[in-house]
Amino acid sequence: MGLGFFNGKYIPLDEPVIPIEERGHQFGDGVYEMIRVYKGKPFKLNEHVERLFNSANAINLPLENDKSYFIDLILHTIKVSGLLECTVYLQITRGIATRNHIFPDVPVSISMTVKEITPLDPALYENGVNVIFHEDERWANCYIKSLNLLPNVLARQKANEKGCFEAILYRDEWVTEGSSSNVFIVKNGIVYTTPLSKRILEGVTRGVVIQICKKHDIHSIEKSFTKNQLLDADEVFITNTTGEIIPIVKVDNVKIGPGIPGKVTKRLHRLFIQEIMNEIG
Ligand SMILES: Cc1ncc(COP(=O)(O)O)c(C=O)c1O
């Protein structure tokens, strides 16, 4: 179940629409967003659109339309889809032009999918998940939500082949983030997450978790930690739009704490769900 959108037209998800000389297709020359919709309403829509504009700006992709255009387009597309529990994937590329590295003077391509979400197995939250460490082999500008996800895909595939849920990336022993998530650790009741820099994506979920900590007097610090510090943590969890807050119980087969989801992680997830209820109603 779902709906597609390409350059102004609503289409079935399986309709072939991308011309062979489309820059997203040929160069990965574009940016994207993934938004979670609860009860027909997108969560933290403004934050996602803001980040979309930051990403577009960072790759010199000029957008003719303003933020309110994209907000209305997303809201309308969700409505047309008729779906209530779903994700919106929105992608903007530098358009359709004869293949040439130099920027063409053509309109951007806007595509979108709205898809019913298959909820993650509740056992993942109850029991936690296993992950692997993987070297962060990405470029220097990971703060841009760019279409170029090959190192992320390769790391995630490696995790999958080892029966693991996610790959935790590191550079020189320092944890950066997951292949499609931000990473948090809890040590002695204090919540730590990697500080913002060009090396990580500013996750919308990450931001919500930090806000929740502030609101509920949970001590949180944006400070880098090493692989060893992560292994020595009392709790570890990852965050992203589709998974919310997912407890990690083993990394490379090494147990985190007692090997079960921690109290702080569970509390943060409960508060996160409350935050969704507050916004969605
Ligand atoms: C590399 C990376 N980091 C972090 C995140 C989490 O971002 P968000 O919470 O906005 O989904 C994602 C999301 O897909 C990601 O791809």
Coordinates of C-alpha atoms and ligand atoms in Angstrom, one line a residue:
M1 CA 0.0 0.0 0.0
G2 CA 1.4 3.4 -0.9
L3 CA 1.6 6.3 -3.3
G4 CA 4.3 7.8 -5.5
F5 CA 4.9 11.3 -6.7
F6 CA 7.2 12.5 -9.4
N7 CA 7.5 16.1 -10.6
G8 CA 3.9 17.1 -10.0
K9 CA 2.1 13.9 -10.7
Y10 CA 0.7 11.3 -8.3
I11 CA 1.6 7.8 -9.5
P12 CA 1.4 4.2 -8.4
L13 CA 4.5 3.1 -6.5
D14 CA 5.6 0.7 -9.2
E15 CA 5.2 3.1 -12.2
P16 CA 8.6 3.5 -13.9
V17 CA 9.2 7.3 -14.1
I18 CA 12.9 8.2 -13.7
P19 CA 14.4 9.2 -17.1
I20 CA 17.8 7.5 -17.7
E21 CA 19.5 10.9 -17.6
E22 CA 18.3 11.9 -14.2
R23 CA 21.0 13.2 -11.9
G24 CA 19.8 11.4 -8.8
H25 CA 20.0 8.2 -10.7
Q26 CA 23.3 8.9 -12.5
F27 CA 25.3 10.9 -9.8
G28 CA 23.3 10.6 -6.6
D29 CA 23.2 14.3 -7.0
G30 CA 20.5 15.2 -4.5
V31 CA 19.2 15.2 -1.0
Y32 CA 16.3 13.5 0.9
E33 CA 14.2 13.3 4.0
M34 CA 12.4 10.5 5.7
I35 CA 9.4 11.5 7.9
R36 CA 7.2 9.3 10.1
V37 CA 3.5 9.8 10.0
Y38 CA 1.4 8.9 13.0
K39 CA -2.5 8.9 12.8
G40 CA -2.2 10.7 9.4
K41 CA 0.0 13.5 10.9
P42 CA 3.7 13.9 10.2
F43 CA 5.9 14.1 13.3
K44 CA 8.3 17.1 13.5
L45 CA 7.5 18.1 9.9
N46 CA 9.1 21.6 10.3
E47 CA 12.3 20.2 11.5
H48 CA 12.5 17.8 8.6
V49 CA 11.8 20.5 6.0
E50 CA 14.3 22.7 7.7
R51 CA 17.0 20.0 7.4
L52 CA 16.0 19.4 3.8
F53 CA 16.7 23.0 3.0
N54 CA 20.0 22.9 4.9
S55 CA 21.0 19.8 2.9
A56 CA 20.0 21.4 -0.4
N57 CA 21.8 24.6 0.5
A58 CA 25.0 22.6 1.4
I59 CA 25.2 21.1 -2.1
N60 CA 24.3 24.4 -3.9
L61 CA 20.9 23.1 -5.0
P62 CA 18.7 26.1 -5.4
L63 CA 15.0 25.5 -4.6
E64 CA 12.5 27.7 -6.3
N65 CA 9.8 26.9 -3.8
D66 CA 9.8 27.9 -0.1
K67 CA 9.4 25.8 3.0
S68 CA 5.7 26.2 3.2
Y69 CA 5.4 24.8 -0.4
F70 CA 7.1 21.6 0.7
I71 CA 5.1 21.4 4.0
D72 CA 1.8 21.8 2.0
L73 CA 3.0 19.3 -0.6
I74 CA 3.8 16.7 2.0
L75 CA 0.6 17.2 3.9
H76 CA -1.4 17.0 0.7
T77 CA 0.4 13.8 -0.4
I78 CA -0.3 12.1 2.9
K79 CA -4.0 13.0 2.5
V80 CA -4.1 11.7 -1.1
S81 CA -2.4 8.4 0.1
G82 CA -5.2 7.9 2.6
L83 CA -2.6 6.3 4.9
L84 CA -2.4 6.9 8.6
E85 CA 0.6 5.0 9.9
C86 CA 3.2 5.5 7.2
T87 CA 6.5 7.1 6.2
V88 CA 7.1 9.9 3.7
Y89 CA 10.3 9.7 1.7
L90 CA 11.0 12.9 -0.2
Q91 CA 13.9 13.3 -2.6
I92 CA 15.1 16.4 -4.5
T93 CA 17.7 16.1 -7.3
R94 CA 19.5 18.5 -9.6
G95 CA 17.1 17.4 -12.4
I96 CA 17.1 15.8 -15.8
A97 CA 19.9 16.7 -18.1
T98 CA 22.6 15.2 -20.5
R99 CA 25.2 13.5 -18.3
N100 CA 27.8 16.0 -17.3
H101 CA 29.4 16.7 -13.9
I102 CA 28.9 20.5 -14.3
F103 CA 25.5 21.7 -12.9
P104 CA 22.8 21.9 -15.6
D105 CA 20.4 24.8 -15.8
V106 CA 17.2 22.7 -15.5
P107 CA 14.5 22.4 -12.9
V108 CA 15.1 20.2 -9.9
S109 CA 13.2 16.8 -9.7
I110 CA 11.0 16.2 -6.7
S111 CA 9.9 12.7 -5.9
M112 CA 8.1 11.2 -3.0
T113 CA 6.8 8.0 -1.8
V114 CA 4.2 7.5 1.0
K115 CA 4.3 3.9 2.3
E116 CA 2.4 2.1 5.0
I117 CA 4.9 1.4 7.8
T118 CA 5.6 -2.2 8.8
P119 CA 6.0 -1.6 12.6
L120 CA 9.2 -3.0 14.1
D121 CA 8.7 -6.2 16.0
P122 CA 7.9 -5.2 19.7
A123 CA 10.5 -7.8 20.7
L124 CA 13.2 -5.5 19.4
Y125 CA 12.2 -3.0 22.1
E126 CA 11.7 -5.6 24.8
N127 CA 14.9 -7.6 24.2
G128 CA 17.1 -5.0 22.5
V129 CA 19.1 -5.6 19.3
N130 CA 22.7 -6.7 18.5
V131 CA 24.9 -4.5 16.4
I132 CA 28.4 -4.5 14.9
F133 CA 31.2 -1.9 14.9
H134 CA 32.2 -0.8 11.4
E135 CA 34.8 1.7 10.2
D136 CA 33.2 4.9 9.1
E137 CA 34.3 5.0 5.5
R138 CA 32.0 8.0 4.4
W139 CA 33.0 11.4 3.1
A140 CA 33.7 14.5 5.1
N141 CA 30.2 16.0 4.9
C142 CA 27.9 13.5 6.7
Y143 CA 25.8 16.4 8.0
I144 CA 24.2 16.6 4.6
K145 CA 21.4 14.1 4.0
S146 CA 22.7 13.3 0.6
L147 CA 21.6 10.5 -1.7
N148 CA 25.1 9.0 -1.7
L149 CA 24.6 6.2 0.8
L150 CA 26.9 3.5 -0.5
P151 CA 29.2 3.3 2.6
N152 CA 26.1 3.3 4.8
V153 CA 24.5 0.5 2.6
L154 CA 27.7 -1.6 2.7
A155 CA 28.1 -1.3 6.5
R156 CA 24.4 -2.1 7.1
Q157 CA 24.7 -5.1 4.8
K158 CA 27.7 -6.4 6.7
A159 CA 25.7 -6.0 9.9
N160 CA 22.8 -7.9 8.4
E161 CA 25.0 -10.7 7.2
K162 CA 26.2 -11.1 10.8
G163 CA 22.6 -11.3 12.0
C164 CA 22.8 -7.8 13.4
F165 CA 20.4 -4.9 13.3
E166 CA 22.7 -1.9 12.7
A167 CA 26.4 -1.0 12.1
I168 CA 27.9 1.5 14.6
L169 CA 30.4 3.6 12.7
Y170 CA 33.7 4.8 14.1
R171 CA 36.6 6.9 13.0
D172 CA 40.0 6.4 14.8
E173 CA 38.2 4.7 17.7
W174 CA 35.7 7.5 18.1
V175 CA 32.0 6.6 17.5
T176 CA 30.3 8.8 15.0
E177 CA 26.8 7.4 14.4
G178 CA 25.0 4.4 13.0
S179 CA 24.6 3.6 9.3
S180 CA 21.1 5.2 9.6
S181 CA 20.8 6.3 13.2
N182 CA 22.4 8.4 15.9
V183 CA 24.1 6.6 18.8
F184 CA 23.6 7.3 22.6
I185 CA 25.3 5.8 25.6
V186 CA 24.3 6.0 29.3
K187 CA 26.9 5.8 32.0
N188 CA 26.2 6.4 35.7
G189 CA 22.8 7.9 34.8
I190 CA 24.3 10.4 32.4
V191 CA 23.2 10.3 28.7
Y192 CA 25.9 11.0 26.1
T193 CA 25.7 11.5 22.4
T194 CA 28.2 12.5 19.8
P195 CA 28.3 16.3 19.4
L196 CA 27.2 17.8 16.1
S197 CA 29.9 18.3 13.5
K198 CA 30.3 17.7 9.7
R199 CA 30.9 14.0 10.6
I200 CA 27.4 13.2 11.6
L201 CA 23.8 13.8 10.6
E202 CA 21.8 16.0 12.9
G203 CA 19.1 13.5 13.5
V204 CA 15.6 14.9 14.2
T205 CA 15.0 12.0 16.7
R206 CA 18.4 12.8 18.4
G207 CA 17.2 16.4 18.8
V208 CA 13.9 15.3 20.4
V209 CA 15.7 13.0 22.8
I210 CA 18.0 15.8 23.9
Q211 CA 15.0 18.1 24.5
I212 CA 13.2 15.3 26.4
C213 CA 16.3 15.0 28.7
K214 CA 16.3 18.7 29.3
K215 CA 12.6 18.8 30.1
H216 CA 12.8 15.8 32.5
D217 CA 16.0 16.7 34.3
I218 CA 17.9 13.7 32.8
H219 CA 21.5 14.8 32.6
S220 CA 22.6 14.7 29.0
I221 CA 25.9 15.7 27.4
E222 CA 26.9 16.1 23.8
K223 CA 30.4 14.6 24.0
S224 CA 32.3 12.1 21.9
F225 CA 33.0 8.6 23.2
T226 CA 35.3 5.8 22.0
K227 CA 34.4 2.3 21.1
N228 CA 35.7 1.1 24.4
Q229 CA 33.7 3.7 26.3
L230 CA 30.6 2.5 24.4
L231 CA 31.4 -1.2 25.4
D232 CA 31.8 0.0 29.0
A233 CA 28.5 1.9 29.1
D234 CA 25.6 0.8 31.3
E235 CA 23.2 1.3 28.3
V236 CA 23.4 2.0 24.6
F237 CA 20.6 2.9 22.2
I238 CA 20.2 4.3 18.7
T239 CA 17.7 6.7 17.4
N240 CA 16.0 7.4 14.1
T241 CA 12.7 8.4 12.5
T242 CA 11.4 5.0 11.8
G243 CA 12.7 3.1 14.9
E244 CA 12.4 5.9 17.4
I245 CA 14.6 4.6 20.3
I246 CA 16.1 1.1 20.0
P247 CA 18.0 -0.5 22.8
I248 CA 21.4 -2.1 21.9
V249 CA 22.3 -5.1 24.1
K250 CA 25.4 -6.5 22.3
V251 CA 28.1 -5.0 20.1
D252 CA 30.3 -7.5 18.2
N253 CA 28.9 -10.2 20.5
V254 CA 30.0 -8.3 23.7
K255 CA 27.2 -7.6 26.1
I256 CA 26.4 -4.1 27.1
G257 CA 25.8 -4.0 30.9
P258 CA 23.7 -7.1 31.8
G259 CA 22.7 -7.5 28.2
I260 CA 19.1 -6.3 28.5
P261 CA 17.5 -2.9 27.6
G262 CA 18.3 -0.3 30.3
K263 CA 16.0 1.7 32.5
V264 CA 17.0 5.1 31.1
T265 CA 16.5 3.9 27.5
K266 CA 13.0 2.5 28.3
R267 CA 12.1 5.7 30.2
L268 CA 13.3 7.9 27.3
H269 CA 11.2 5.8 24.8
R270 CA 8.1 6.2 27.0
L271 CA 8.7 9.9 27.1
F272 CA 9.3 9.9 23.3
I273 CA 5.9 8.3 22.7
Q274 CA 4.3 10.9 25.0
E275 CA 6.0 13.6 22.9
I276 CA 4.5 12.1 19.8
M277 CA 1.0 12.0 21.5
N278 CA 1.5 15.7 22.5
E279 CA 2.3 16.8 19.0
I280 CA -0.1 14.5 17.1
G281 CA -3.0 14.6 19.5
Ligands
LIG1 C1 23.4 8.5 8.9 C2 22.2 8.8 9.7 N1 22.3 9.3 10.9 C3 21.3 9.6 11.7 C4 20.0 9.4 11.3 C5 18.8 9.7 12.2 O1 18.1 10.8 11.7 P1 16.6 11.0 12.1 O2 16.4 10.9 13.5 O3 16.3 12.4 11.6 O4 15.8 10.0 11.3 C6 19.7 8.9 10.0 C7 18.4 8.6 9.5 O5 18.1 8.0 8.6 C8 20.9 8.6 9.2 O6 20.7 8.1 7.9

